[in-house]
XYZ file of C-alpha atoms in Angstrom:
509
model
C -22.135 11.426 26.212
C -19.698 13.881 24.459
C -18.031 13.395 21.651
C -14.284 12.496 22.293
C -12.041 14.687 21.499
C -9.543 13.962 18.409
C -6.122 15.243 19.459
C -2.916 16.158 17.031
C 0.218 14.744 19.228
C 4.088 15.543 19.100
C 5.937 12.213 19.107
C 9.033 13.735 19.340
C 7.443 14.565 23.035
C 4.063 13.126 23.167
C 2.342 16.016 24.213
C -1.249 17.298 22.168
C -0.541 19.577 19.503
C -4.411 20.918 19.021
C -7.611 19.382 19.030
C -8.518 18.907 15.233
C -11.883 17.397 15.739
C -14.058 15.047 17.098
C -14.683 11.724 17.132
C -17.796 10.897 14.562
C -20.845 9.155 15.745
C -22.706 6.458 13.629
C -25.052 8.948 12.667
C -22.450 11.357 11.275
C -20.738 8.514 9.372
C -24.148 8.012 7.737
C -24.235 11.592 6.798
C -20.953 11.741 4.985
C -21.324 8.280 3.357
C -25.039 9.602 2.010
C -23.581 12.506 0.899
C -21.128 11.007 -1.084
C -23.236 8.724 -2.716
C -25.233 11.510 -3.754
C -22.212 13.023 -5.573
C -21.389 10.141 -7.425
C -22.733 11.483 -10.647
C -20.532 14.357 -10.429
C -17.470 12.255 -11.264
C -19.035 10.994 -14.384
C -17.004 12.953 -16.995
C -13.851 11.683 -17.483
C -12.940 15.165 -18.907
C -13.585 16.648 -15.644
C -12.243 13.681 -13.693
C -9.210 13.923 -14.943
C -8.857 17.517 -14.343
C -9.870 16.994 -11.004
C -7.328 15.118 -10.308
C -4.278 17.630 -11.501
C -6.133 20.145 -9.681
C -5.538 18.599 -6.445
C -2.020 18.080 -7.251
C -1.474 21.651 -8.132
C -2.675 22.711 -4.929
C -0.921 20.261 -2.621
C 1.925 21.604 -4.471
C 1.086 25.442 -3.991
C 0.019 24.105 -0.327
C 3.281 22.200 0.129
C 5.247 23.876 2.734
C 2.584 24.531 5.480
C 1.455 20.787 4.695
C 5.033 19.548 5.255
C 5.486 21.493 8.438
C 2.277 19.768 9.788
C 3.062 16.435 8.797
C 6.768 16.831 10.457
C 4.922 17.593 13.667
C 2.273 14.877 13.874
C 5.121 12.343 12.593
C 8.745 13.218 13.121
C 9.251 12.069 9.779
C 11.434 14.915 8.584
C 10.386 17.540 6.139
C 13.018 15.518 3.087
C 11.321 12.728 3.562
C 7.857 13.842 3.482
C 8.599 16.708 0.685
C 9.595 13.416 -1.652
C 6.262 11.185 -0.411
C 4.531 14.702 -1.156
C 6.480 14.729 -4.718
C 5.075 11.373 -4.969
C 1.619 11.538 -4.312
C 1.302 14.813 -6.574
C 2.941 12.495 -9.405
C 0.507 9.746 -8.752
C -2.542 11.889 -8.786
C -1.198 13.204 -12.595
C -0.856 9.718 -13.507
C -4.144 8.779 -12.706
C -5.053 11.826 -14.611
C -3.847 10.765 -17.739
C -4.615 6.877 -17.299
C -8.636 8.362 -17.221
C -8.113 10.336 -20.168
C -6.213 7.440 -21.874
C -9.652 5.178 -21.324
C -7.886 1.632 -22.115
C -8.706 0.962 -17.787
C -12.614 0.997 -19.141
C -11.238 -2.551 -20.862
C -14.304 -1.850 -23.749
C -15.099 -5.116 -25.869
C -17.372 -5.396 -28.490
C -18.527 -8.197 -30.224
C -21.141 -8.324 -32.998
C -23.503 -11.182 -33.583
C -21.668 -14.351 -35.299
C -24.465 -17.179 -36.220
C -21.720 -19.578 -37.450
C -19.831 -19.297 -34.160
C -20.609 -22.579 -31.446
C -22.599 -21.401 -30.157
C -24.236 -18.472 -31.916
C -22.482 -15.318 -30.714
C -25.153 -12.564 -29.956
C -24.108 -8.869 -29.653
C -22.387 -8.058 -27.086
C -20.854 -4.954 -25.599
C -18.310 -4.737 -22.192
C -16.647 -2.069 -20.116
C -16.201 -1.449 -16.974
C -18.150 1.162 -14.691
C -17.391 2.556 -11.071
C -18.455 0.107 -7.574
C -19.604 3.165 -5.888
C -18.649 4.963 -2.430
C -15.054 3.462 -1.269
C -13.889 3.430 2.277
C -10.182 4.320 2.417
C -8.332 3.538 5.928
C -5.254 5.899 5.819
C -2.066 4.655 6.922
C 0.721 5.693 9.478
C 4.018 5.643 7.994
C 2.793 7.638 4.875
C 0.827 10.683 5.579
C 0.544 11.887 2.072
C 1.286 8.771 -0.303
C -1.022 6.506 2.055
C -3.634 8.629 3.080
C -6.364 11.305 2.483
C -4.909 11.759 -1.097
C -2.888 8.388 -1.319
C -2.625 6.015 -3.904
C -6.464 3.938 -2.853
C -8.116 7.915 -2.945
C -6.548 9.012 -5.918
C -7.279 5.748 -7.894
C -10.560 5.088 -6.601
C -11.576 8.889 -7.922
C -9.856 8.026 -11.298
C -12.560 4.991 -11.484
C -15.375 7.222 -10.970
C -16.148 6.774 -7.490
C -16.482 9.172 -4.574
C -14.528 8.628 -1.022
C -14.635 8.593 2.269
C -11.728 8.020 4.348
C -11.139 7.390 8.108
C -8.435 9.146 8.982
C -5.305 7.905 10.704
C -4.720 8.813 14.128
C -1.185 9.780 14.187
C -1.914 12.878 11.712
C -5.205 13.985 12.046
C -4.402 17.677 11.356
C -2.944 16.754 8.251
C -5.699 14.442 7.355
C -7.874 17.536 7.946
C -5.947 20.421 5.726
C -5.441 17.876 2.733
C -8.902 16.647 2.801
C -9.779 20.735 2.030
C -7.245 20.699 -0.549
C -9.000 18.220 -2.181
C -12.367 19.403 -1.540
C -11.332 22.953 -3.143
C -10.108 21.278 -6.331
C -13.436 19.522 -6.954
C -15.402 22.746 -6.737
C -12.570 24.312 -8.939
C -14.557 21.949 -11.608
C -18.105 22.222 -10.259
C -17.794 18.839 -8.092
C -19.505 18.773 -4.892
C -16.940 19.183 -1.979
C -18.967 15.832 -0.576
C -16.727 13.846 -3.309
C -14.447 13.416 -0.433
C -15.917 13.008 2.903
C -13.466 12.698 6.064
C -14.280 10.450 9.454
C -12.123 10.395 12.591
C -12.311 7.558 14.966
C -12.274 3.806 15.939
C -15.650 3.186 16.058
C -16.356 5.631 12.755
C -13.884 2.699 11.294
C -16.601 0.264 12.271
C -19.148 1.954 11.172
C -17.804 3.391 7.837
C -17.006 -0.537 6.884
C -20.485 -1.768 7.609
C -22.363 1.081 6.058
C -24.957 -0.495 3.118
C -24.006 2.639 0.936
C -19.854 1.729 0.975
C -19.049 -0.392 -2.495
C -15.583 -1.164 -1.580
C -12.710 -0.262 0.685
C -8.915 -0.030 0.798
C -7.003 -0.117 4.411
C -2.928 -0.140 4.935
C -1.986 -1.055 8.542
C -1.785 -3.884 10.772
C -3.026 -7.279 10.201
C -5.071 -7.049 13.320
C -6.727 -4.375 12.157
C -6.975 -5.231 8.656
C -7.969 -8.564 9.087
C -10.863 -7.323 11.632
C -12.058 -4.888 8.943
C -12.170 -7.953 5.822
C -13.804 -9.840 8.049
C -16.330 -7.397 8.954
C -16.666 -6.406 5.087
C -17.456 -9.991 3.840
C -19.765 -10.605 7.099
C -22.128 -7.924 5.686
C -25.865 -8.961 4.271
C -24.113 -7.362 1.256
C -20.699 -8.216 0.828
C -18.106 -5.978 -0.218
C -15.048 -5.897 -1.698
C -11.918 -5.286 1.057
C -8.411 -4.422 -0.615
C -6.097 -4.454 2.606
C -1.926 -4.676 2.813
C -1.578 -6.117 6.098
C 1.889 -7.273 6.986
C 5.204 -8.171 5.185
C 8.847 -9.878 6.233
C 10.023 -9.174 2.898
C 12.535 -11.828 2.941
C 16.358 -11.662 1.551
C 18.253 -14.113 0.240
C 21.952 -13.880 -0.131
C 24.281 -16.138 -1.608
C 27.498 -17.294 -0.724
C 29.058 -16.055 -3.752
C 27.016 -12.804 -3.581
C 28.304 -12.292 0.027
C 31.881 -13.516 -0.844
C 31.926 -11.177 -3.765
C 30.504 -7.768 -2.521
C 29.961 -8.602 1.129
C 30.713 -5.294 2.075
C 28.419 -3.187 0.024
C 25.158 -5.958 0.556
C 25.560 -5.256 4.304
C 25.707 -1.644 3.799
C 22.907 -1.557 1.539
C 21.042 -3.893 3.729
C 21.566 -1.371 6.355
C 20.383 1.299 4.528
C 17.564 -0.187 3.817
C 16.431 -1.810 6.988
C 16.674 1.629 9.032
C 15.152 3.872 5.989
C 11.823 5.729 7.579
C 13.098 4.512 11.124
C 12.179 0.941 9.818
C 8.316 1.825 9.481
C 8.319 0.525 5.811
C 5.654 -1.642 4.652
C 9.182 -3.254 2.426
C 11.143 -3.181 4.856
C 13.371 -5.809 5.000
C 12.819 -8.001 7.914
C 14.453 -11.661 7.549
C 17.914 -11.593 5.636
C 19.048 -15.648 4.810
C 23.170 -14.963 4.785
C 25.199 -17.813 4.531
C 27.572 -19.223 7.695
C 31.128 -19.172 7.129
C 33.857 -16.330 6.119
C 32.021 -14.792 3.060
C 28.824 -14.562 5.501
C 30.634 -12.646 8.552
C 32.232 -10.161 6.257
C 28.549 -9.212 5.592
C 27.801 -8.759 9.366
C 30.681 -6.988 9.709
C 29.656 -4.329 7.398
C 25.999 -4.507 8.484
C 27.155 -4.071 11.905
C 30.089 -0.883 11.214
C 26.298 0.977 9.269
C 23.677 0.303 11.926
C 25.877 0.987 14.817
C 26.619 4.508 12.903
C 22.967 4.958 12.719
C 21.047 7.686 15.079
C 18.369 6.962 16.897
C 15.119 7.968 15.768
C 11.532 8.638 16.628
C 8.846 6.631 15.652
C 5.179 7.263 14.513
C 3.754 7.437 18.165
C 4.433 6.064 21.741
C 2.583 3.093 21.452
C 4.272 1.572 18.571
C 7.572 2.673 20.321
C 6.107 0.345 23.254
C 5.579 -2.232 20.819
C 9.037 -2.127 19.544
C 10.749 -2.152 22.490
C 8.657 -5.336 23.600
C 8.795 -6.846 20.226
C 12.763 -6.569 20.289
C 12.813 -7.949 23.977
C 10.584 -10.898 23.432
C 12.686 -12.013 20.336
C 15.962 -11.448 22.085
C 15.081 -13.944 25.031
C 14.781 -17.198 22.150
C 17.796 -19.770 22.927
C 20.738 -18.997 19.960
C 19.012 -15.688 18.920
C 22.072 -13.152 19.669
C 22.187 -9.122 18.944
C 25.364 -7.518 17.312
C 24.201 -4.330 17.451
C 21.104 -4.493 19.782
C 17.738 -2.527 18.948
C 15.369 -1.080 21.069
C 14.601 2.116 23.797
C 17.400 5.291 22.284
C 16.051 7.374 24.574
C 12.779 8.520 26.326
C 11.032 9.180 22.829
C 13.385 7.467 20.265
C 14.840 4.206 19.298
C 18.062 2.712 18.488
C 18.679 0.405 15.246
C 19.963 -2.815 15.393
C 19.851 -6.509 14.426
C 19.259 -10.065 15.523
C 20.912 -13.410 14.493
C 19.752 -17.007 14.257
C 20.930 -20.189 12.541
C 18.858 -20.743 9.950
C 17.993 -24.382 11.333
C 16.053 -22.465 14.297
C 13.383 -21.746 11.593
C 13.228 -24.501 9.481
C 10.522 -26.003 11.495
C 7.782 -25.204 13.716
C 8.511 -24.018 17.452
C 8.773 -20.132 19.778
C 11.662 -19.227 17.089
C 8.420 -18.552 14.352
C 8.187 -15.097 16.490
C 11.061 -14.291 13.888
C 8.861 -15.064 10.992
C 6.328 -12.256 11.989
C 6.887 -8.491 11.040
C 8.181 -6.363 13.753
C 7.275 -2.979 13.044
C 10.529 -0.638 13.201
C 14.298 -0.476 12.624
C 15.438 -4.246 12.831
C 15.782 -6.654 11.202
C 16.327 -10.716 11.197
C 19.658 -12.164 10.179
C 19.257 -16.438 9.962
C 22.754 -17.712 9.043
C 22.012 -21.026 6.812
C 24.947 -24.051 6.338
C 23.569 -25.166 2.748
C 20.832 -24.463 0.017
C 18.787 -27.034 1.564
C 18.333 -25.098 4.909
C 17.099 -21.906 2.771
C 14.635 -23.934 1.118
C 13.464 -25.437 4.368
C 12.851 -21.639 5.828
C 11.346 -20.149 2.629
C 8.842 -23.265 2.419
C 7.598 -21.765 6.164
C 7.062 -18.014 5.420
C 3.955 -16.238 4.539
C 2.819 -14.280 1.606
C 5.050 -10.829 1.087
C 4.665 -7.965 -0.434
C 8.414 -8.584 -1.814
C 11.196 -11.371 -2.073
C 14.904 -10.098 -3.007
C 17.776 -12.753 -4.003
C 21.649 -10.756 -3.908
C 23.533 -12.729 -6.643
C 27.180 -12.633 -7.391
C 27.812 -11.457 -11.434
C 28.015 -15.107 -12.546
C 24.974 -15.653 -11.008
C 22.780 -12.875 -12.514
C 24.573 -13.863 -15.865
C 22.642 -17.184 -15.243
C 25.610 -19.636 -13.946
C 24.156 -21.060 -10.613
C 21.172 -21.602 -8.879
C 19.405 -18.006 -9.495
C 17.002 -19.226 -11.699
C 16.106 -21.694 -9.014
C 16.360 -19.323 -6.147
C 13.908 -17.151 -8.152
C 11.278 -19.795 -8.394
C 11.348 -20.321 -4.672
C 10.921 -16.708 -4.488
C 8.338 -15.760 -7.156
C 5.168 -18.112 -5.078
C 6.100 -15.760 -1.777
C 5.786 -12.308 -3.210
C 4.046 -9.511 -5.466
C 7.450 -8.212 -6.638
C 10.595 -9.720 -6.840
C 13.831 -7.870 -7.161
C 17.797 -8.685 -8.033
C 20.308 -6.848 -6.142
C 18.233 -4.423 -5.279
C 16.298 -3.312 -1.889
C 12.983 -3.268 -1.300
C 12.363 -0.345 -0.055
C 11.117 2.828 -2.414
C 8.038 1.486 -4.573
C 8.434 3.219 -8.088
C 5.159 4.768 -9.460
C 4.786 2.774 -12.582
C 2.492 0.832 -15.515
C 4.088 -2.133 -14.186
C 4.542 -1.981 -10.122
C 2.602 -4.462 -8.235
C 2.492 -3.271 -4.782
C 0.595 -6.688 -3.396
C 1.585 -10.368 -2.767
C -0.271 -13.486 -1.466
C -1.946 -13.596 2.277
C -1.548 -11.589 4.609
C 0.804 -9.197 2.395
C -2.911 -8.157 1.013
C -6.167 -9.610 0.972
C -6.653 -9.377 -3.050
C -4.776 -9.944 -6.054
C -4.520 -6.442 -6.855
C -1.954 -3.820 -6.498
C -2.431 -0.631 -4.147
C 0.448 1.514 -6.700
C 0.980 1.499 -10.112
C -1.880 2.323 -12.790
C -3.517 -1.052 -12.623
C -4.793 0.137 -8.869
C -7.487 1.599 -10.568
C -8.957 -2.265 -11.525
C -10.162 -2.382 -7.566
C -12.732 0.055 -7.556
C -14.580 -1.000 -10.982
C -17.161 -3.624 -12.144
C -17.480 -5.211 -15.532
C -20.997 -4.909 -17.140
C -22.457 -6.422 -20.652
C -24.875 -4.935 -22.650
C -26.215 -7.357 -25.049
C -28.816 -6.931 -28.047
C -28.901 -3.203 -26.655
C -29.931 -1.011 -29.416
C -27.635 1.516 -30.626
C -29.613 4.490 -29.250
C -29.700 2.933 -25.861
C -25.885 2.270 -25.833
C -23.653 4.325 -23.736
C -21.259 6.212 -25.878
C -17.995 4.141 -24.755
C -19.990 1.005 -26.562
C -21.181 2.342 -30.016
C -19.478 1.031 -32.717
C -18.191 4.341 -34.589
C -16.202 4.893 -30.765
C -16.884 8.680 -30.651
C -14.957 9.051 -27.357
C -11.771 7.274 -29.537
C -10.929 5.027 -26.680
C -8.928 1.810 -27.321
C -11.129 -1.256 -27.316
C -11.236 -4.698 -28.621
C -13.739 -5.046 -31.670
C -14.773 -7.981 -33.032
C -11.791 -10.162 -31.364
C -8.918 -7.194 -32.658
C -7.238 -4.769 -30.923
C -7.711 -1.322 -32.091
C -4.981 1.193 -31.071
């Protein structure tokens, strides 16, 4: 049987662009993922690593506006938006840069022997050293910050480890001329181009996840999907590690005195935020609690005057268009669920923005209305109109893990008069980030960012953004009564590599 074709499509008109490849077989999979293994070594310099790394970033830059013009035609995304996620994903890869040269991620720990400790303390050495080959399972709403050269690529390089990634469907051409890019920087610095191996296809999804040779793997999508793959990953003979952001509501809650006090400018914001990328934002805000009552309407008001302004636009492909439109419909039809400004079909390729209501009480307990509770993958959003505190706390108590939680307090209430304290302990269990009049949406770059939250936001602990990323793809090993000859050089105690450490229970800076 022949190889089916891959296929770059328009989904501004859902016609193919080019064929870019072909689907991979089993056996090919096994080729790439044995030829990155074998390149593993190469990465083992952090010198050389880390130059890598700003490498690539130089020439996605140089590469920048024939790489934007491709990504704008596999994903109607617009060339702003994907010259910022491009911005981004050149920043990131610097970052990682300098968090390798840094060294504190290799957490080093020495401690000599101690007789008169209970019990005798023998010497010991720890650091941390790469898994080996990752998986990474690009994403569709972010064709650079999410995929070939993303945020799971880019850190699991930093730790040492070569990649393979299965492309996304929606921007296989893309996938393709950045996956070069990369390749080209490594033998810039005498790294074999199989550092970074590239797959296309469902089943080379299947196949790249069971592979013996894969350490580890990172995935961004659906929770279908995801949940599929970290099943399949933990049903191996050898289990693997499976870092996946699945799904997120991302639930708001507003207060009556936040809504009575700036009612206008939350429902603007929330508008903004809600329709940002067409709604195909992993933080996209998708259940908004706004209280009943004439503080609460004001808010609608001015949610409904910004969506309705809103154009229609075109999302990642036809099928999630399909899904959408169905999505919409099937939540529209619950009993008391109405639609101010209604989303769904804009036009034979696009779609509208718009908004559902719900009393809060609808969702308080189990029944059809717990469709609301589930992501719905596009520009909408949830609005459940609550009578008292006590109906909040009743909803919150029912929703899953999220990526993020976000409370709108009046200024009394941020000063600490009120129940935000409280508000922010019901919040803090639900989500990886929580955020204070502020919007989800746009995930800073940072030490600190935690881009991950409790089940099904992610299927870890760990964060996909932010320098700690790099934890995922590393092991911890102890040396112990290792003479000093034998002893790598990030465990000997004179520290010729100068990397921060704790020795003998102290932290050295």
């Amino acid at each position: 049987m022949a190889a089916a074709p891959v296929w770059s499509v328009d989904p501004r008109t859902g016609k193919q662009r080019e064929q870019v490849a072909v689907e991979a077989t089993a056996q090919e999979v096994d080729t790439v993922v044995r030829a990155a293994h074998a390149a593993r070594g190469s990465l083992a310099d952090r010198t050389v690593r880390a130059a890598f790394l700003r490498t690539a970033a130089e020439k996605l830059e140089a590469a920048k506006e024939h790489l934007v013009e491709v990504a704008d035609a596999e994903t109607a995304l617009g060339p702003v938006r994907l010259n910022g996620e491009l911005a981004r994903t050149c920043y990131q890869l610097r970052s990682f840069a300098g968090i390798v040269e840094e060294g504190a991620f290799l957490d080093v720990v020495i401690n000599h022997p101690d007789s008169d400790a209970t019990p005798p303390v023998p010497d010991l050495r720890r650091y941390k050293v790469p898994l080996g080959v990752v998986a990474v399972y690009s994403a569709s709403n972010f064709p650079f910050a999410f995929s070939v050269a993303g945020g799971d690529t880019a850190s699991a390089l930093a730790a040492g480890n070569p990649v393979v990634v299965k492309s996304h469907p929606d921007h296989p051409a893309l996938s393709e001329l950045v996956a070069k890019v990369l390749r080209t920087a490594a033998v810039a610095h005498g790294i074999p181009v199989d550092v970074l191996g590239l797959v296309h296809g469902f089943e080379a999804g299947v196949e790249l996840i069971k592979h013996p040779l894969v350490a580890a793997a990172g995935f961004t999508g659906s929770i279908r999907g995801g949940r599929a793959l970290f099943d399949a990953a933990a049903a191996r003979p050898v289990p693997i590690p499976f870092h996946g952001e699945l799904g997120s509501l991302n639930p708001v809650v507003v207060t009556e005195a936040a809504a009575a006090e700036r009612a206008e400018a939350i429902g603007a914001g929330l508008a903004g935020s809600m329709t940002m990328g067409v709604g195909q934002f992993c933080v996209k805000p998708g259940l908004v609690l706004v209280p009943s009552g004439a503080a609460g309407d004001g808010l609608l008001k001015s949610l409904t005057d910004a969506v309705s302004d809103t154009e229609a636009g075109v999302l990642l492909d036809h099928r999630m268009r399909d899904n959408f439109i169905a999505g919409v419909a099937e939540r529209t039809a619950l009993p008391e669920v109405d639609s101010p400004v209604t989303p769904g079909a804009g036009g034979e390729h696009t779609v509208s923005a718009g908004f559902l209501t719900v009393p809060a009480a609808r969702l308080a307990a189990e029944g059809p209305h717990d469709l609301l509770l589930e992501e719905c993958f596009g520009p909408v959003t949830v609005v459940a109109r609550y009578e008292d505190d006590g109906e909040v706390g009743a909803v919150l108590s029912r929703l899953p893990g999220n990526l993020t939680a976000t409370v709108q307090l009046s200024e009394e209430e941020a000063a600490g008069q009120g129940r935000g304290g409280e508000i922010l302990a019901e919040l803090t269990p639900l989500a990886g980030r929580v955020l204070v009049n502020g919007w989800p949406t746009g995930v800073a770059v940072a030490p600190a960012q935690h881009h991950g939250g409790p089940y099904p936001a992610t299927t870890s602990t760990s964060t996909s953004v932010g320098g700690t990323a790099i934890e995922r793809w590393l092991r911890p090993v102890a040396y112990q009564g290792t003479p000093a000859a034998l002893l790598p050089p990030e465990l000997r105690d004179d520290n010729p590599l100068g990397l921060p450490r704790r020795f003998n229970n102290h932290l050295e800076r």
